[in-house]
């Protein structure tokens, strides 16, 4: 899919580099479905880390109203919103979510454990501005259970990938990748612990570099850029 230009709050198209040079902090809509560990890591970096002054949390949204991450976001003082996705048709649900998120005028949609396959309705509304973190190299493994895949195949190393979202499943242009050393891992829980430790640092680092205009998206089949360790 061709990455289209992001749209500013006033409806004027703008490039990622133009968005990066804006003086105000980038507004983040963080989407989750569960406990929200990546949301909490991003929130820490917004308040006192690599995203401080670069970004602000405009809203934390969940498709599960009782998601623990939503309650955690509210406790931190962030605006929250939810629409229950259960029993809903995907395109109709996503149209309602788009309308709700647009109320908060986000610059970026940041998927943080959002367990939904986004419809074209959603993706086209925020084209080029939706980020996802995937716990594998996206041209080796797409979809769910990436840590299980790494463990079952006894991989000595896996990768965390941050990519833009297109209309495929984990097929969007890669922003950056970071390695996870799995040598000596004794269990799936150990694999997940190591991976999450990288995720929680790496997502914020990549987002900061994107906002500053330092990253150039690549297709998953090409060589991805790893952040300095």
mmCIF file of C-alpha atoms in Angstrom:
data_model
loop_
_atom_site.group_PDB
_atom_site.id
_atom_site.type_symbol
_atom_site.label_atom_id
_atom_site.label_comp_id
_atom_site.label_asym_id
_atom_site.label_seq_id
_atom_site.Cartn_x
_atom_site.Cartn_y
_atom_site.Cartn_z
ATOM 1 C CA UNK A 1 0.000 0.000 0.000
ATOM 2 C CA UNK A 2 1.262 3.500 -0.803
ATOM 3 C CA UNK A 3 1.772 5.614 2.301
ATOM 4 C CA UNK A 4 -0.250 8.782 1.915
ATOM 5 C CA UNK A 5 0.517 12.105 3.507
ATOM 6 C CA UNK A 6 -0.623 12.624 7.106
ATOM 7 C CA UNK A 7 -3.448 15.064 7.651
ATOM 8 C CA UNK A 8 -3.147 17.880 10.140
ATOM 9 C CA UNK A 9 -5.898 18.894 12.542
ATOM 10 C CA UNK A 10 -7.085 21.555 10.093
ATOM 11 C CA UNK A 11 -7.323 19.032 7.269
ATOM 12 C CA UNK A 12 -4.203 20.157 5.387
ATOM 13 C CA UNK A 13 -1.971 17.288 4.167
ATOM 14 C CA UNK A 14 1.497 17.263 5.670
ATOM 15 C CA UNK A 15 4.475 14.959 5.465
ATOM 16 C CA UNK A 16 5.963 13.057 8.386
ATOM 17 C CA UNK A 17 8.921 15.428 8.358
ATOM 18 C CA UNK A 18 6.620 18.438 8.517
ATOM 19 C CA UNK A 19 4.753 16.847 11.412
ATOM 20 C CA UNK A 20 8.075 16.290 13.135
ATOM 21 C CA UNK A 21 9.008 19.964 13.002
ATOM 22 C CA UNK A 22 5.838 21.207 14.655
ATOM 23 C CA UNK A 23 6.579 23.138 17.836
ATOM 24 C CA UNK A 24 3.786 21.685 19.891
ATOM 25 C CA UNK A 25 4.068 18.127 21.257
ATOM 26 C CA UNK A 26 2.702 15.417 18.980
ATOM 27 C CA UNK A 27 -0.671 14.192 20.202
ATOM 28 C CA UNK A 28 -0.833 10.432 20.765
ATOM 29 C CA UNK A 29 -3.916 8.252 20.784
ATOM 30 C CA UNK A 30 -2.797 5.010 22.450
ATOM 31 C CA UNK A 31 -4.983 1.974 21.735
ATOM 32 C CA UNK A 32 -4.997 -1.138 23.923
ATOM 33 C CA UNK A 33 -7.098 -4.159 24.755
ATOM 34 C CA UNK A 34 -5.427 -5.562 27.860
ATOM 35 C CA UNK A 35 -3.202 -4.634 30.763
ATOM 36 C CA UNK A 36 -1.457 -1.813 28.899
ATOM 37 C CA UNK A 37 2.196 -2.444 29.761
ATOM 38 C CA UNK A 38 3.419 -0.699 26.613
ATOM 39 C CA UNK A 39 1.037 2.196 27.280
ATOM 40 C CA UNK A 40 2.498 2.590 30.761
ATOM 41 C CA UNK A 41 6.030 2.526 29.369
ATOM 42 C CA UNK A 42 5.120 5.200 26.810
ATOM 43 C CA UNK A 43 3.459 7.288 29.519
ATOM 44 C CA UNK A 44 6.635 7.210 31.614
ATOM 45 C CA UNK A 45 8.693 8.391 28.655
ATOM 46 C CA UNK A 46 6.197 11.169 27.871
ATOM 47 C CA UNK A 47 6.384 12.484 31.415
ATOM 48 C CA UNK A 48 10.089 12.079 32.119
ATOM 49 C CA UNK A 49 11.969 10.414 29.303
ATOM 50 C CA UNK A 50 12.776 10.455 25.608
ATOM 51 C CA UNK A 51 9.281 11.672 24.673
ATOM 52 C CA UNK A 52 9.164 14.519 27.174
ATOM 53 C CA UNK A 53 8.416 17.715 25.257
ATOM 54 C CA UNK A 54 8.007 15.756 22.012
ATOM 55 C CA UNK A 55 4.673 14.078 22.665
ATOM 56 C CA UNK A 56 1.618 14.127 24.874
ATOM 57 C CA UNK A 57 -1.063 11.506 25.473
ATOM 58 C CA UNK A 58 -4.258 12.865 23.959
ATOM 59 C CA UNK A 59 -6.349 9.795 24.796
ATOM 60 C CA UNK A 60 -6.043 6.152 25.752
ATOM 61 C CA UNK A 61 -8.702 4.087 23.982
ATOM 62 C CA UNK A 62 -9.819 0.492 24.398
ATOM 63 C CA UNK A 63 -12.250 -1.782 22.630
ATOM 64 C CA UNK A 64 -12.743 -3.529 25.979
ATOM 65 C CA UNK A 65 -14.314 -1.133 28.496
ATOM 66 C CA UNK A 66 -13.072 -3.183 31.455
ATOM 67 C CA UNK A 67 -9.479 -3.471 30.182
ATOM 68 C CA UNK A 68 -7.025 -3.013 33.082
ATOM 69 C CA UNK A 69 -4.925 -0.675 30.947
ATOM 70 C CA UNK A 70 -7.819 1.731 30.609
ATOM 71 C CA UNK A 71 -8.201 1.977 34.366
ATOM 72 C CA UNK A 72 -4.443 2.444 34.720
ATOM 73 C CA UNK A 73 -4.525 5.309 32.223
ATOM 74 C CA UNK A 74 -7.356 6.993 34.100
ATOM 75 C CA UNK A 75 -5.389 6.715 37.356
ATOM 76 C CA UNK A 76 -2.533 8.541 35.638
ATOM 77 C CA UNK A 77 -4.888 11.364 34.736
ATOM 78 C CA UNK A 78 -5.104 10.676 31.001
ATOM 79 C CA UNK A 79 -8.295 11.105 29.005
ATOM 80 C CA UNK A 80 -9.788 7.713 28.240
ATOM 81 C CA UNK A 81 -12.469 6.411 25.905
ATOM 82 C CA UNK A 82 -13.880 3.009 25.069
ATOM 83 C CA UNK A 83 -16.349 1.399 22.703
ATOM 84 C CA UNK A 84 -17.148 -2.278 23.190
ATOM 85 C CA UNK A 85 -16.231 -4.209 20.046
ATOM 86 C CA UNK A 86 -17.887 -7.457 21.038
ATOM 87 C CA UNK A 87 -20.625 -8.493 18.643
ATOM 88 C CA UNK A 88 -19.906 -5.603 16.283
ATOM 89 C CA UNK A 89 -19.178 -5.693 12.552
ATOM 90 C CA UNK A 90 -15.596 -4.603 12.008
ATOM 91 C CA UNK A 91 -16.155 -1.782 9.528
ATOM 92 C CA UNK A 92 -19.102 -0.296 11.435
ATOM 93 C CA UNK A 93 -17.210 -0.505 14.725
ATOM 94 C CA UNK A 94 -14.091 1.079 13.239
ATOM 95 C CA UNK A 95 -16.087 3.949 11.748
ATOM 96 C CA UNK A 96 -17.392 4.715 15.232
ATOM 97 C CA UNK A 97 -13.876 4.475 16.701
ATOM 98 C CA UNK A 98 -12.505 6.827 14.026
ATOM 99 C CA UNK A 99 -15.148 9.414 14.871
ATOM 100 C CA UNK A 100 -14.360 9.120 18.584
ATOM 101 C CA UNK A 101 -10.590 9.410 18.112
ATOM 102 C CA UNK A 102 -10.920 12.381 15.793
ATOM 103 C CA UNK A 103 -12.465 14.293 18.680
ATOM 104 C CA UNK A 104 -8.995 14.248 20.278
ATOM 105 C CA UNK A 105 -7.157 15.393 17.105
ATOM 106 C CA UNK A 106 -4.315 12.858 17.336
ATOM 107 C CA UNK A 107 -1.156 13.188 15.289
ATOM 108 C CA UNK A 108 -0.326 9.510 15.727
ATOM 109 C CA UNK A 109 -2.324 6.394 16.517
ATOM 110 C CA UNK A 110 -0.125 4.140 18.658
ATOM 111 C CA UNK A 111 -1.226 0.516 18.909
ATOM 112 C CA UNK A 112 -0.131 -0.947 22.250
ATOM 113 C CA UNK A 113 -1.621 -4.394 22.552
ATOM 114 C CA UNK A 114 -4.751 -3.490 20.592
ATOM 115 C CA UNK A 115 -6.153 -6.894 19.682
ATOM 116 C CA UNK A 116 -8.079 -5.897 16.598
ATOM 117 C CA UNK A 117 -7.341 -6.216 12.883
ATOM 118 C CA UNK A 118 -7.966 -2.714 11.616
ATOM 119 C CA UNK A 119 -10.371 -2.264 8.730
ATOM 120 C CA UNK A 120 -9.619 -0.146 5.648
ATOM 121 C CA UNK A 121 -12.071 2.383 7.099
ATOM 122 C CA UNK A 122 -9.767 2.941 10.070
ATOM 123 C CA UNK A 123 -6.466 2.770 8.212
ATOM 124 C CA UNK A 124 -7.478 5.219 5.505
ATOM 125 C CA UNK A 125 -8.681 7.722 8.106
ATOM 126 C CA UNK A 126 -5.200 7.873 9.681
ATOM 127 C CA UNK A 127 -3.029 6.691 6.780
ATOM 128 C CA UNK A 128 0.692 6.955 7.439
ATOM 129 C CA UNK A 129 0.155 7.821 11.113
ATOM 130 C CA UNK A 130 -0.637 4.444 12.700
ATOM 131 C CA UNK A 131 2.214 2.696 14.535
ATOM 132 C CA UNK A 132 2.370 -0.855 15.783
ATOM 133 C CA UNK A 133 4.963 -2.825 17.733
ATOM 134 C CA UNK A 134 5.367 -6.467 16.725
ATOM 135 C CA UNK A 135 7.495 -8.961 18.681
ATOM 136 C CA UNK A 136 9.123 -10.539 15.620
ATOM 137 C CA UNK A 137 10.775 -9.686 12.339
ATOM 138 C CA UNK A 138 7.689 -8.915 10.250
ATOM 139 C CA UNK A 139 8.952 -10.626 7.111
ATOM 140 C CA UNK A 140 9.523 -13.821 9.097
ATOM 141 C CA UNK A 141 6.394 -13.959 11.266
ATOM 142 C CA UNK A 142 3.131 -12.033 11.104
ATOM 143 C CA UNK A 143 0.110 -12.128 13.371
ATOM 144 C CA UNK A 144 -0.333 -13.462 16.881
ATOM 145 C CA UNK A 145 1.838 -15.687 19.077
ATOM 146 C CA UNK A 146 5.198 -14.300 17.948
ATOM 147 C CA UNK A 147 6.936 -15.116 21.230
ATOM 148 C CA UNK A 148 5.515 -18.629 21.106
ATOM 149 C CA UNK A 149 6.878 -18.949 17.563
ATOM 150 C CA UNK A 150 10.337 -17.871 18.704
ATOM 151 C CA UNK A 151 10.271 -20.264 21.656
ATOM 152 C CA UNK A 152 8.958 -23.260 19.722
ATOM 153 C CA UNK A 153 11.632 -22.766 17.051
ATOM 154 C CA UNK A 154 14.319 -22.268 19.715
ATOM 155 C CA UNK A 155 15.556 -19.104 18.029
ATOM 156 C CA UNK A 156 18.816 -17.713 19.457
ATOM 157 C CA UNK A 157 17.538 -14.225 18.682
ATOM 158 C CA UNK A 158 14.308 -12.557 17.697
ATOM 159 C CA UNK A 159 13.538 -8.968 16.769
ATOM 160 C CA UNK A 160 11.103 -6.338 17.932
ATOM 161 C CA UNK A 161 9.700 -4.412 14.972
ATOM 162 C CA UNK A 162 8.018 -1.003 15.023
ATOM 163 C CA UNK A 163 6.196 -0.374 11.775
ATOM 164 C CA UNK A 164 3.554 1.751 10.165
ATOM 165 C CA UNK A 165 0.241 -0.016 9.665
ATOM 166 C CA UNK A 166 -1.162 -0.643 6.209
ATOM 167 C CA UNK A 167 -4.104 -2.781 5.099
ATOM 168 C CA UNK A 168 -2.176 -6.043 5.398
ATOM 169 C CA UNK A 169 -1.362 -8.036 8.526
ATOM 170 C CA UNK A 170 1.986 -6.742 9.851
ATOM 171 C CA UNK A 171 3.042 -5.804 6.306
ATOM 172 C CA UNK A 172 3.485 -2.039 6.745
ATOM 173 C CA UNK A 173 6.756 -0.162 6.257
ATOM 174 C CA UNK A 174 9.310 -0.853 8.976
ATOM 175 C CA UNK A 175 10.502 2.080 11.052
ATOM 176 C CA UNK A 176 13.098 0.260 13.167
ATOM 177 C CA UNK A 177 13.996 -3.102 14.642
ATOM 178 C CA UNK A 178 15.832 -4.141 17.795
ATOM 179 C CA UNK A 179 17.299 -7.569 18.615
ATOM 180 C CA UNK A 180 16.293 -9.696 21.595
ATOM 181 C CA UNK A 181 18.903 -12.215 22.767
ATOM 182 C CA UNK A 182 17.155 -15.517 23.514
ATOM 183 C CA UNK A 183 20.235 -17.631 24.140
ATOM 184 C CA UNK A 184 19.778 -19.640 27.302
ATOM 185 C CA UNK A 185 16.054 -18.903 27.598
ATOM 186 C CA UNK A 186 14.488 -21.574 29.789
ATOM 187 C CA UNK A 187 10.800 -21.061 29.082
ATOM 188 C CA UNK A 188 8.240 -19.131 27.080
ATOM 189 C CA UNK A 189 7.845 -16.836 30.078
ATOM 190 C CA UNK A 190 11.569 -16.091 29.906
ATOM 191 C CA UNK A 191 11.285 -15.289 26.189
ATOM 192 C CA UNK A 192 8.360 -12.949 26.873
ATOM 193 C CA UNK A 193 10.177 -11.264 29.771
ATOM 194 C CA UNK A 194 13.210 -10.541 27.625
ATOM 195 C CA UNK A 195 11.094 -9.325 24.727
ATOM 196 C CA UNK A 196 8.952 -7.009 26.811
ATOM 197 C CA UNK A 197 12.014 -5.453 28.401
ATOM 198 C CA UNK A 198 13.113 -4.421 24.904
ATOM 199 C CA UNK A 199 9.605 -3.408 23.795
ATOM 200 C CA UNK A 200 9.102 -1.031 26.695
ATOM 201 C CA UNK A 201 12.253 0.932 25.867
ATOM 202 C CA UNK A 202 12.273 0.570 22.105
ATOM 203 C CA UNK A 203 8.740 1.766 21.268
ATOM 204 C CA UNK A 204 9.280 5.152 22.885
ATOM 205 C CA UNK A 205 12.759 5.506 21.385
ATOM 206 C CA UNK A 206 11.433 4.812 17.889
ATOM 207 C CA UNK A 207 8.479 7.133 18.294
ATOM 208 C CA UNK A 208 10.794 9.925 19.462
ATOM 209 C CA UNK A 209 13.004 9.468 16.408
ATOM 210 C CA UNK A 210 9.956 9.473 14.126
ATOM 211 C CA UNK A 211 8.643 12.709 15.621
ATOM 212 C CA UNK A 212 12.064 14.284 15.179
ATOM 213 C CA UNK A 213 12.048 13.254 11.510
ATOM 214 C CA UNK A 214 14.997 10.890 11.801
ATOM 215 C CA UNK A 215 13.386 7.728 10.407
ATOM 216 C CA UNK A 216 12.572 6.688 6.862
ATOM 217 C CA UNK A 217 10.039 3.833 6.571
ATOM 218 C CA UNK A 218 11.151 0.693 4.744
ATOM 219 C CA UNK A 219 9.230 -2.281 3.465
ATOM 220 C CA UNK A 220 9.522 -5.381 5.676
ATOM 221 C CA UNK A 221 11.372 -7.243 2.915
ATOM 222 C CA UNK A 222 14.197 -4.705 2.971
ATOM 223 C CA UNK A 223 16.902 -4.325 5.574
ATOM 224 C CA UNK A 224 15.413 -2.633 8.631
ATOM 225 C CA UNK A 225 17.168 0.020 10.679
ATOM 226 C CA UNK A 226 18.108 -0.907 14.228
ATOM 227 C CA UNK A 227 18.415 1.748 16.866
ATOM 228 C CA UNK A 228 21.815 2.251 18.488
ATOM 229 C CA UNK A 229 22.222 0.133 21.619
#
